[in-house]
Amino acid sequence: MMTIKTVQATPFAGQKPGTSGLRKKTREFMQPGFLENFVQSIFAAIDGAEGKTFVLGGDGRFFNTDAIQTILKMAAANGAKRVIVGQGGLLSTPAASHLIRKYAADGGLILSASHNPGGIDADFGLKFNGANGGPAPEALTAKMLAHSQEISEYKIADVADIDLATCGTQDVAGMVVEVIDPVADYAMLMEDLFDFDAIRDMFEGGFRMRFDAMHAVTGPYAKTLLETRLGAPVGTVINGEPSPDFGKGHPDPNPVWAKTLMTEMMGDDAPDFGAASDGDGDRNLIVGKGLYVSPSDSLAVLAANAHLAPAYSNGIAGVARSMPTSSASDRVAEALRIASYETPTGWKFFGNLLDAGRVTICGEESAGTGSDHVREKDGLWAVLLWLNILAVRKQSVTEIMADHWQTYGRDYYSRHDYEALPSELATDLMEGLAARLADLSGQDFAGLTVESADSFAYHDPVDGSDSQNQGLRIFFKDGARIVFRLSGTGTEGATLRVYLQRFEAGTGALFDDPQEALAQVIQAAHDIARLERLGREGPDVRT
Ligand code: VG1
Ligand code: CO
């Protein structure tokens, strides 16, 4: 066809997808050919785009629509049959996952750097999800990287920009582009899963909620679901307009970055329930009146109470959590006599377990929870399941947590992040620690005795694949645990994550401040890894 151009390409170093897709500084992504090379490498990794259907959209950050135009033209040039795009280029990650499944697409390209800030001087990202709606597994991302290293040309259609503002169908160099409402299908799915009548009654009865969309993609989704369909008062959703730089904020729903919400929830006239989501809508922060619920606990509560929602009324098959996530959900799985799994960090490791029907609910300590309704974590899903549980149990978040901890005990938990460290320093610290792991058993740190230590490796029980070096684990005699891991989503230097956990039985002190309850474990982490070498006064973020 006349309009198809083949452009000579030179490989870029560093197109290696991390925990969740390829993330780089926006300016790096904007270099001529950078995005194009990676997209062509994705198509190559899936044996071409010919005749295929894709879903395409992003979290609305700077460069979102430009990237979408490029990808559409490349998909057309590579022979794709059809691309379903969110209006205005918007699609939350879970909504994209749902669309892939609902319309039996061959995959989807999602533009987001998730919780990383947006803007020309911030971060951009691109990930590919497969036909099951889930993030590309490691074998596939390895192929993308391999292609990116030997790429010599890419194909792009030489056509005018596509109209993303109007819903409807267009022809782009022989490919069908279908612009759809980004919210409609997702909202329908949520209505299928949950008891909207019960939640609506709760709001009618005066239940108050605040949802912080953090100027990111969940704004339109949350407004439709919470305010329009569930009748929560207008204004329940704050920061609800997606903006290219997320209002200059950091769309990471944790107590540090969702400060406005946290302040309100800890205040005198706090609403009954607070929540927030991240850049691309797959994470959730849950906070009750005066009580922050750690994501690990939230996962456990959702697993224990899921049967109260219509979609899970027959019970759940099993629960999976990422390794650094606390043991709280394991305790629930044990009590329910269902399977529990421990996977490496990142949603891509849950896909096989979900596809095989081994688990129904999955979660990560980083504020990601989800179920088999899609193949991504899903922020609003978690919020709606919480609302459904609150509506049925007619108790406060604090009452539910108290009951949960009395039943199962409490895993005090916190994650300490040291961000933007010099890469060499961080690597050195991890390598030094890895080399000492074997000798740690029996040693005392801050009064805690090491029981065992290892580098976490995962054997996928479904496809038999193995993943090594997924974090250093140190177990103590009294059941405490510390995990050290380097982040795979950063774009600047290295981020060290230190995950801290200690168990308190249901008869013990259940409402202590986690930082205080973990003081000894935190000290042990410092002593073991000699964290003073980082030259920091303390962590940048504590969740
Ligand atoms: C982080 C989280 C991880 C999550 C990943 C993607 O990865 O720790 O649990 O799956 O982000 O989430 P890392 O490698 O930086 O620890 V999202 O919402 O940023 O796509
Ligand atoms: Co995200």
Coordinates of C-alpha atoms and ligand atoms in Angstrom, one line a residue:
M1 CA 0.0 0.0 0.0
M2 CA 1.2 3.5 -0.9
T3 CA 0.8 4.9 2.6
I4 CA 3.1 2.5 4.4
K5 CA 6.6 3.7 5.1
T6 CA 9.4 1.4 6.2
V7 CA 11.8 3.4 8.3
Q8 CA 15.5 2.4 9.0
A9 CA 16.0 1.9 12.8
T10 CA 19.0 1.8 15.0
P11 CA 18.6 -0.1 18.3
F12 CA 18.4 1.9 21.6
A13 CA 20.1 0.4 24.6
G14 CA 17.9 -0.2 27.6
Q15 CA 14.6 -1.2 26.1
K16 CA 14.2 -3.9 28.8
P17 CA 10.8 -4.1 30.3
G18 CA 10.8 -4.0 34.1
T19 CA 8.2 -5.1 36.8
S20 CA 5.5 -3.6 34.7
G21 CA 6.4 -2.7 31.1
L22 CA 9.0 -0.3 29.8
R23 CA 9.4 2.9 31.9
K24 CA 11.6 5.7 31.1
K25 CA 11.9 9.5 31.4
T26 CA 9.4 11.0 29.1
R27 CA 12.1 12.8 27.1
E28 CA 13.8 9.4 26.5
F29 CA 10.5 8.0 25.2
M30 CA 10.1 11.1 22.9
Q31 CA 13.4 10.6 21.2
P32 CA 12.7 10.0 17.5
G33 CA 12.4 6.3 16.9
F34 CA 12.4 5.2 20.6
L35 CA 8.7 4.5 20.9
E36 CA 8.6 3.2 17.4
N37 CA 11.4 0.7 18.0
F38 CA 9.8 -0.7 21.1
V39 CA 6.4 -1.0 19.5
Q40 CA 7.9 -2.8 16.5
S41 CA 9.7 -5.1 18.9
I42 CA 6.4 -5.9 20.7
F43 CA 4.8 -6.8 17.3
A44 CA 7.8 -8.9 16.5
A45 CA 7.7 -10.7 19.9
I46 CA 4.1 -11.7 19.2
D47 CA 4.9 -13.0 15.7
G48 CA 3.5 -9.9 14.0
A49 CA 0.3 -7.8 14.1
E50 CA -1.2 -9.1 10.8
G51 CA -4.9 -9.6 11.1
K52 CA -4.9 -8.9 14.9
T53 CA -7.2 -6.9 17.1
F54 CA -5.7 -4.7 19.9
V55 CA -6.9 -2.5 22.7
L56 CA -5.1 0.8 23.2
G57 CA -5.2 3.5 25.7
G58 CA -3.4 5.2 28.6
D59 CA -3.6 7.1 31.8
G60 CA -3.7 10.5 30.1
R61 CA -0.2 11.6 31.1
F62 CA 1.9 13.9 28.9
F63 CA 2.7 12.2 25.6
N64 CA -0.2 9.9 25.9
T65 CA -2.1 10.9 22.8
D66 CA 1.0 11.5 20.7
A67 CA 2.1 7.9 21.5
I68 CA -1.4 6.6 20.6
Q69 CA -1.2 8.3 17.2
T70 CA 2.1 6.7 16.5
I71 CA 1.0 3.2 17.7
L72 CA -2.2 3.4 15.6
K73 CA -0.2 4.2 12.5
M74 CA 2.2 1.5 13.2
A75 CA -0.5 -1.1 13.9
A76 CA -2.1 -0.2 10.6
A77 CA 1.2 -0.5 8.8
N78 CA 1.9 -3.8 10.4
G79 CA -1.4 -5.2 9.1
A80 CA -3.6 -5.1 12.3
K81 CA -7.3 -5.6 11.6
R82 CA -8.8 -3.5 14.3
V83 CA -7.8 -1.3 17.3
I84 CA -10.2 -0.4 20.1
V85 CA -9.1 2.9 21.6
G86 CA -10.5 4.8 24.7
Q87 CA -12.0 8.2 23.8
G88 CA -9.4 10.9 24.3
G89 CA -6.8 8.1 24.5
L90 CA -7.9 7.2 28.1
L91 CA -8.2 3.7 29.5
S92 CA -7.4 2.6 33.0
T93 CA -5.2 -0.5 33.1
P94 CA -8.0 -2.7 34.5
A95 CA -10.5 -1.4 32.0
A96 CA -8.0 -2.2 29.2
S97 CA -7.6 -5.7 30.6
H98 CA -11.4 -6.1 30.6
L99 CA -11.8 -4.8 27.0
I100 CA -9.2 -7.3 25.8
R101 CA -11.1 -10.1 27.3
K102 CA -14.6 -8.9 26.4
Y103 CA -13.8 -8.3 22.8
A104 CA -11.5 -11.3 22.4
A105 CA -8.6 -9.0 21.3
D106 CA -5.2 -10.5 20.7
G107 CA -3.7 -8.1 23.2
G108 CA -3.4 -4.5 24.3
L109 CA -1.0 -1.7 24.6
I110 CA -1.3 0.4 27.7
L111 CA 0.5 3.7 28.0
S112 CA 1.4 4.5 31.6
A113 CA 4.1 4.7 34.1
S114 CA 1.5 4.0 36.7
H115 CA 2.4 5.6 40.1
N116 CA 5.3 7.5 38.7
P117 CA 4.8 11.2 38.1
G118 CA 3.9 12.5 34.7
G119 CA 5.0 15.4 32.5
I120 CA 7.8 16.2 30.0
D121 CA 10.4 16.0 32.8
A122 CA 8.8 13.0 34.5
D123 CA 8.0 9.5 33.5
F124 CA 6.3 7.6 30.6
G125 CA 5.7 3.9 30.1
L126 CA 4.3 1.3 27.8
K127 CA 3.3 -2.2 28.5
F128 CA 1.8 -5.0 26.5
N129 CA -0.9 -7.3 27.7
G130 CA -1.8 -10.6 26.1
A131 CA -5.0 -12.2 24.9
N132 CA -5.9 -13.2 28.5
G133 CA -5.8 -9.5 29.4
G134 CA -2.8 -9.9 31.6
P135 CA 0.7 -8.3 31.5
A136 CA 3.2 -10.1 29.2
P137 CA 5.0 -12.9 31.1
E138 CA 8.8 -12.8 31.4
A139 CA 9.3 -15.1 28.4
L140 CA 7.5 -12.6 26.1
T141 CA 9.2 -9.5 27.6
A142 CA 12.5 -11.2 27.0
K143 CA 11.6 -11.6 23.3
M144 CA 10.7 -7.9 23.1
L145 CA 14.1 -6.9 24.5
A146 CA 15.9 -9.3 22.1
H147 CA 14.1 -7.8 19.1
S148 CA 14.8 -4.2 20.3
Q149 CA 18.5 -5.0 20.3
E150 CA 18.6 -6.1 16.7
I151 CA 15.9 -4.0 15.1
S152 CA 16.8 -2.5 11.7
E153 CA 13.5 -1.1 10.6
Y154 CA 9.9 -0.3 11.6
K155 CA 6.7 0.2 9.7
I156 CA 4.4 3.2 10.0
A157 CA 1.4 4.4 7.9
D158 CA 1.9 7.9 6.5
V159 CA -1.5 9.2 7.3
A160 CA -3.1 12.2 9.1
D161 CA -3.7 12.0 12.9
I162 CA -6.7 10.0 13.9
D163 CA -9.7 11.7 15.7
L164 CA -9.6 10.4 19.2
A165 CA -12.2 12.8 20.5
T166 CA -15.3 11.3 19.0
C167 CA -16.6 7.8 19.6
G168 CA -17.2 5.8 16.4
T169 CA -15.4 3.8 13.8
Q170 CA -12.7 5.1 11.3
D171 CA -10.5 3.6 8.7
V172 CA -6.8 4.1 9.0
A173 CA -4.9 2.7 6.0
G174 CA -7.2 -0.3 5.9
M175 CA -7.4 -0.9 9.6
V176 CA -10.5 -0.2 11.7
V177 CA -10.1 2.2 14.6
E178 CA -12.9 2.1 17.0
V179 CA -13.0 4.9 19.5
I180 CA -15.1 3.9 22.5
D181 CA -16.3 5.3 25.8
P182 CA -13.5 4.3 28.2
V183 CA -15.8 3.8 31.2
A184 CA -19.0 2.1 29.9
D185 CA -17.9 -1.5 29.6
Y186 CA -16.0 -1.4 32.9
A187 CA -18.9 0.1 34.8
M188 CA -21.1 -2.6 33.4
L189 CA -18.7 -5.2 34.7
M190 CA -18.6 -3.7 38.1
E191 CA -22.4 -3.7 38.3
D192 CA -22.4 -7.4 37.5
L193 CA -19.9 -8.2 40.3
F194 CA -21.3 -6.2 43.2
D195 CA -24.6 -5.4 45.0
F196 CA -25.1 -1.9 43.8
D197 CA -28.5 -1.7 45.5
A198 CA -27.0 -2.4 49.0
I199 CA -24.3 0.2 48.4
R200 CA -26.8 2.7 47.1
D201 CA -28.9 2.2 50.2
M202 CA -25.8 2.8 52.4
F203 CA -25.1 6.1 50.7
E204 CA -28.8 7.1 51.0
G205 CA -28.5 6.4 54.7
G206 CA -25.9 9.1 55.0
F207 CA -22.7 7.0 54.6
R208 CA -19.9 9.4 53.7
M209 CA -16.9 8.7 51.5
R210 CA -14.0 10.5 49.9
F211 CA -12.3 9.1 46.8
D212 CA -9.1 10.8 45.6
A213 CA -8.5 10.2 41.9
M214 CA -5.1 12.0 42.2
H215 CA -5.7 13.9 38.9
A216 CA -5.2 10.6 37.2
V217 CA -7.3 8.2 35.1
T218 CA -9.8 6.9 37.7
G219 CA -11.6 10.3 37.9
P220 CA -14.2 9.6 35.1
Y221 CA -14.6 6.0 36.3
A222 CA -15.0 6.9 40.0
K223 CA -17.5 9.7 39.2
T224 CA -19.6 7.4 37.0
L225 CA -19.6 4.6 39.5
L226 CA -19.7 6.3 42.8
E227 CA -21.6 9.5 42.1
T228 CA -23.8 8.7 39.2
R229 CA -24.7 5.0 39.7
L230 CA -24.3 4.6 43.4
G231 CA -25.7 8.0 44.4
A232 CA -22.8 9.3 46.5
P233 CA -23.0 13.1 46.6
V234 CA -21.2 15.1 43.9
G235 CA -17.8 16.0 45.4
T236 CA -17.3 12.5 46.8
V237 CA -14.6 12.2 44.1
I238 CA -11.8 14.7 44.4
N239 CA -9.1 15.5 41.9
G240 CA -11.3 13.8 39.4
E241 CA -10.0 15.4 36.1
P242 CA -7.2 13.5 34.5
S243 CA -4.3 15.9 33.9
P244 CA -1.1 15.4 31.9
D245 CA 1.1 16.0 34.9
F246 CA -1.4 14.7 37.6
G247 CA -1.7 18.2 39.0
K248 CA 2.1 18.1 39.5
G249 CA 1.5 15.4 42.0
H250 CA 2.8 11.9 42.5
P251 CA -0.2 9.6 41.7
D252 CA 0.9 6.9 44.2
P253 CA -1.9 6.1 46.6
N254 CA 0.0 5.7 49.8
P255 CA -0.1 7.8 53.0
V256 CA 2.7 10.0 51.8
W257 CA 1.5 11.0 48.4
A258 CA -2.2 10.9 49.1
K259 CA -1.7 13.4 51.9
T260 CA -4.8 15.5 51.4
L261 CA -7.0 12.4 51.7
M262 CA -5.1 11.1 54.7
T263 CA -5.4 14.4 56.5
E264 CA -9.1 14.5 56.0
M265 CA -9.5 10.8 57.1
M266 CA -7.5 11.4 60.3
G267 CA -9.4 14.6 61.1
D268 CA -12.3 15.2 63.5
D269 CA -15.1 15.2 60.9
A270 CA -13.7 12.4 58.8
P271 CA -15.9 10.6 56.3
D272 CA -16.7 6.9 57.0
F273 CA -14.5 5.6 54.2
G274 CA -11.6 7.0 52.2
A275 CA -9.9 5.6 49.1
A276 CA -7.5 6.6 46.3
S277 CA -6.1 5.1 43.2
D278 CA -3.0 5.6 41.2
G279 CA -2.0 7.0 37.7
D280 CA -3.5 4.1 35.7
G281 CA -6.2 3.0 38.1
D282 CA -4.9 -0.4 39.2
R283 CA -3.9 0.4 42.7
N284 CA -6.0 1.3 45.7
L285 CA -5.6 2.9 49.1
I286 CA -8.1 2.1 51.7
V287 CA -8.5 4.2 54.8
G288 CA -11.2 4.2 57.5
K289 CA -12.2 7.0 59.8
G290 CA -8.8 7.5 61.6
L291 CA -7.4 4.2 60.5
Y292 CA -5.1 3.4 57.6
V293 CA -5.6 -0.2 56.3
S294 CA -2.3 -1.6 55.0
P295 CA -2.7 -3.2 51.6
S296 CA -1.6 -6.6 52.9
D297 CA -4.4 -6.4 55.5
S298 CA -6.9 -5.2 52.9
L299 CA -6.1 -8.2 50.7
A300 CA -6.8 -10.5 53.7
V301 CA -10.0 -8.7 54.6
L302 CA -11.2 -8.9 51.0
A303 CA -10.4 -12.6 50.8
A304 CA -12.2 -13.3 54.1
N305 CA -15.3 -11.4 53.1
A306 CA -15.5 -11.7 49.4
H307 CA -18.5 -14.1 49.7
L308 CA -20.6 -11.2 50.8
A309 CA -20.5 -9.8 47.2
P310 CA -22.6 -11.5 44.5
A311 CA -19.7 -12.4 42.3
Y312 CA -18.0 -14.4 44.9
S313 CA -21.0 -15.7 46.9
N314 CA -19.9 -19.3 46.1
G315 CA -16.6 -18.7 47.7
I316 CA -13.1 -18.2 46.3
A317 CA -10.8 -20.9 44.9
G318 CA -7.6 -19.6 46.3
V319 CA -5.5 -16.5 47.2
A320 CA -2.2 -15.4 45.7
R321 CA 0.1 -12.7 47.1
S322 CA 3.4 -11.4 46.0
M323 CA 6.3 -12.5 48.2
P324 CA 6.9 -9.1 49.9
T325 CA 3.2 -8.9 50.9
S326 CA 2.5 -9.9 54.5
S327 CA 1.3 -13.3 55.5
A328 CA -2.1 -12.0 56.5
S329 CA -3.9 -13.4 53.4
D330 CA -2.2 -16.9 54.0
R331 CA -3.9 -17.0 57.4
V332 CA -7.3 -16.4 55.8
A333 CA -6.6 -19.0 53.1
E334 CA -5.7 -21.5 55.7
A335 CA -8.9 -20.8 57.7
L336 CA -11.0 -21.1 54.5
R337 CA -9.1 -24.3 53.6
I338 CA -8.3 -22.9 50.2
A339 CA -5.0 -22.7 48.3
S340 CA -2.5 -19.9 48.8
Y341 CA 0.4 -18.9 46.6
E342 CA 3.4 -16.7 46.9
T343 CA 4.7 -15.2 43.7
P344 CA 7.4 -12.7 42.7
T345 CA 6.5 -9.0 42.6
G346 CA 4.4 -7.9 39.7
W347 CA 1.0 -8.8 38.4
K348 CA 2.3 -10.8 35.5
F349 CA 3.0 -13.7 37.9
F350 CA -0.7 -14.0 38.8
G351 CA -2.0 -14.5 35.3
N352 CA -1.3 -18.3 35.0
L353 CA -2.8 -19.0 38.5
L354 CA -5.9 -17.0 37.6
D355 CA -6.2 -18.6 34.1
A356 CA -5.9 -22.0 35.6
G357 CA -8.7 -21.3 38.2
R358 CA -6.3 -21.9 41.1
V359 CA -6.9 -18.6 42.6
T360 CA -9.7 -16.0 42.6
I361 CA -8.2 -13.1 44.5
C362 CA -4.6 -11.8 44.3
G363 CA -2.8 -8.9 45.9
E364 CA 0.4 -7.1 46.6
E365 CA 1.7 -5.0 49.4
S366 CA 2.0 -2.1 47.0
A367 CA -1.7 -1.4 47.1
G368 CA -2.7 -3.7 44.3
T369 CA -5.6 -6.1 44.7
G370 CA -7.7 -7.8 42.1
S371 CA -9.6 -10.9 41.1
D372 CA -10.3 -13.2 38.2
H373 CA -12.7 -10.6 36.7
V374 CA -9.7 -9.2 34.8
R375 CA -6.0 -10.0 34.6
E376 CA -4.7 -6.8 36.3
K377 CA -5.0 -5.4 39.7
D378 CA -8.0 -3.1 39.9
G379 CA -8.2 -0.1 42.2
L380 CA -11.9 0.6 41.9
W381 CA -12.8 -3.1 42.1
A382 CA -11.2 -3.2 45.5
V383 CA -13.0 0.0 46.6
L384 CA -16.3 -1.4 45.4
L385 CA -15.7 -4.7 47.2
W386 CA -14.9 -2.9 50.4
L387 CA -18.1 -0.8 49.9
N388 CA -20.1 -4.0 49.3
I389 CA -18.7 -5.6 52.5
L390 CA -19.4 -2.4 54.5
A391 CA -22.9 -2.3 53.2
V392 CA -23.6 -5.9 54.1
R393 CA -21.8 -6.0 57.5
K394 CA -23.1 -2.6 58.5
Q395 CA -19.9 -2.0 60.5
S396 CA -17.2 0.6 60.4
V397 CA -13.8 0.0 58.9
T398 CA -12.3 0.0 62.4
E399 CA -14.8 -2.6 63.6
I400 CA -14.1 -4.8 60.7
M401 CA -10.3 -4.6 61.2
A402 CA -10.7 -5.2 65.0
D403 CA -12.7 -8.3 64.3
H404 CA -10.3 -9.5 61.6
W405 CA -7.2 -9.1 63.8
Q406 CA -8.9 -10.7 66.8
T407 CA -9.7 -13.7 64.6
Y408 CA -6.5 -14.1 62.7
G409 CA -3.9 -12.0 64.6
R410 CA -2.3 -9.0 63.1
D411 CA 0.8 -8.9 60.8
Y412 CA 2.2 -5.5 61.6
Y413 CA 3.7 -4.4 58.3
S414 CA 5.5 -1.5 56.7
R415 CA 7.6 -0.9 53.6
H416 CA 10.5 1.6 53.7
D417 CA 11.7 3.0 50.4
Y418 CA 15.0 4.6 49.7
E419 CA 14.5 6.3 46.4
A420 CA 16.9 7.5 43.6
L421 CA 20.0 6.0 45.2
P422 CA 23.1 5.8 43.1
S423 CA 22.7 2.5 41.2
E424 CA 26.2 1.2 42.1
L425 CA 25.6 1.8 45.8
A426 CA 22.3 0.0 45.8
T427 CA 23.6 -2.9 43.8
D428 CA 26.6 -3.2 46.0
L429 CA 24.4 -3.3 49.1
M430 CA 22.3 -6.0 47.7
E431 CA 25.2 -8.1 46.4
G432 CA 27.0 -7.7 49.7
L433 CA 23.9 -8.9 51.5
A434 CA 23.3 -11.8 49.1
A435 CA 26.8 -13.0 49.7
R436 CA 26.3 -13.0 53.5
L437 CA 22.9 -14.7 53.4
A438 CA 24.2 -18.2 54.1
D439 CA 26.0 -17.0 57.2
L440 CA 23.1 -15.1 58.8
S441 CA 21.3 -18.1 60.4
G442 CA 21.8 -18.0 64.1
Q443 CA 23.1 -14.5 64.3
D444 CA 21.4 -11.8 66.4
F445 CA 20.4 -8.4 65.2
A446 CA 18.7 -5.9 67.5
G447 CA 17.7 -8.8 69.8
L448 CA 16.2 -10.9 67.0
T449 CA 17.7 -14.2 66.0
V450 CA 17.8 -15.1 62.3
E451 CA 16.2 -18.4 61.6
S452 CA 17.0 -18.6 57.9
A453 CA 17.7 -16.4 54.9
D454 CA 17.5 -16.9 51.1
S455 CA 17.1 -15.2 47.7
F456 CA 13.5 -15.8 46.6
A457 CA 13.0 -17.9 43.5
Y458 CA 9.6 -18.9 42.0
H459 CA 8.6 -22.0 40.1
D460 CA 5.4 -21.3 38.2
P461 CA 3.2 -24.4 39.0
V462 CA 1.2 -23.9 35.8
D463 CA 3.8 -23.3 33.0
G464 CA 6.8 -24.6 34.8
S465 CA 8.9 -21.5 34.3
D466 CA 11.4 -20.4 36.9
S467 CA 12.3 -16.8 38.1
Q468 CA 15.3 -16.2 40.2
N469 CA 16.6 -13.3 42.4
Q470 CA 13.2 -11.9 43.3
G471 CA 14.3 -10.4 46.6
L472 CA 16.4 -11.3 49.7
R473 CA 14.4 -12.8 52.6
I474 CA 15.4 -12.9 56.2
F475 CA 13.2 -14.9 58.6
F476 CA 13.6 -14.6 62.4
K477 CA 12.9 -17.1 65.1
D478 CA 9.8 -15.3 66.5
G479 CA 8.2 -15.2 63.0
A480 CA 9.3 -11.7 62.0
R481 CA 10.6 -11.2 58.4
I482 CA 12.6 -8.6 56.5
V483 CA 12.8 -8.5 52.7
F484 CA 15.2 -6.4 50.7
R485 CA 14.5 -5.8 47.0
L486 CA 15.4 -3.3 44.3
S487 CA 12.5 -1.7 42.5
G488 CA 11.9 -2.6 38.8
T489 CA 9.7 0.4 38.0
G490 CA 12.0 3.4 38.7
T491 CA 13.5 5.6 36.0
E492 CA 16.2 7.3 38.1
G493 CA 19.1 5.5 39.9
A494 CA 17.8 2.7 42.1
T495 CA 15.1 2.4 44.7
L496 CA 15.7 0.0 47.6
R497 CA 12.6 -1.4 49.2
V498 CA 12.8 -2.8 52.7
Y499 CA 9.7 -4.8 53.7
L500 CA 9.1 -5.3 57.4
Q501 CA 6.8 -7.7 59.1
R502 CA 6.0 -9.0 62.6
F503 CA 3.1 -11.1 63.8
E504 CA 1.0 -10.3 66.9
A505 CA -1.5 -12.9 68.1
G506 CA -5.2 -11.9 68.3
T507 CA -5.0 -11.7 72.0
G508 CA -2.1 -9.2 71.9
A509 CA -1.9 -5.4 71.2
L510 CA -3.7 -5.0 67.9
F511 CA -3.9 -1.2 67.5
D512 CA -0.4 -0.1 67.9
D513 CA 1.3 2.2 65.5
P514 CA 3.0 0.0 62.9
Q515 CA 6.3 1.9 63.0
E516 CA 6.5 1.5 66.8
A517 CA 5.3 -2.1 66.7
L518 CA 8.1 -2.8 64.2
A519 CA 10.8 -0.8 65.8
Q520 CA 13.0 -3.8 66.6
V521 CA 12.5 -5.3 63.1
I522 CA 13.4 -1.9 61.6
Q523 CA 16.6 -1.7 63.7
A524 CA 17.5 -5.3 62.7
A525 CA 17.1 -4.3 59.0
H526 CA 19.5 -1.4 59.5
D527 CA 22.0 -3.6 61.3
I528 CA 21.9 -6.4 58.8
A529 CA 22.2 -4.4 55.7
R530 CA 24.2 -1.6 57.2
L531 CA 21.7 0.9 55.9
E532 CA 23.8 3.9 57.2
R533 CA 25.9 3.3 54.1
L534 CA 23.1 4.9 52.1
G535 CA 23.9 8.2 53.7
R536 CA 20.2 9.0 54.2
E537 CA 18.5 10.2 57.4
G538 CA 15.7 7.8 56.8
P539 CA 13.5 6.3 54.1
D540 CA 11.8 8.6 51.6
V541 CA 8.5 6.7 51.9
R542 CA 7.0 4.6 54.6
T543 CA 3.8 2.8 53.7
Ligands
VG1_1 C1 6.1 -1.8 42.0 C2 5.4 -2.6 43.1 C3 4.8 -3.8 42.5 C4 3.8 -3.5 41.4 C5 4.6 -2.7 40.4 C6 3.6 -2.2 39.3 O1 7.1 -2.5 41.5 O2 6.3 -2.8 44.1 O3 4.1 -4.5 43.6 O4 3.4 -4.7 40.8 O5 5.1 -1.5 41.0 O6 2.6 -1.5 39.8 P1 8.6 -2.3 41.9 O7 9.4 -3.2 41.0 O8 8.9 -0.9 41.7 O9 8.7 -2.7 43.4 V1 1.9 -0.2 38.9 O10 0.5 0.2 39.6 O11 3.2 0.9 39.1 O12 1.9 -0.7 37.4
CO2 CO -0.6 1.3 38.5

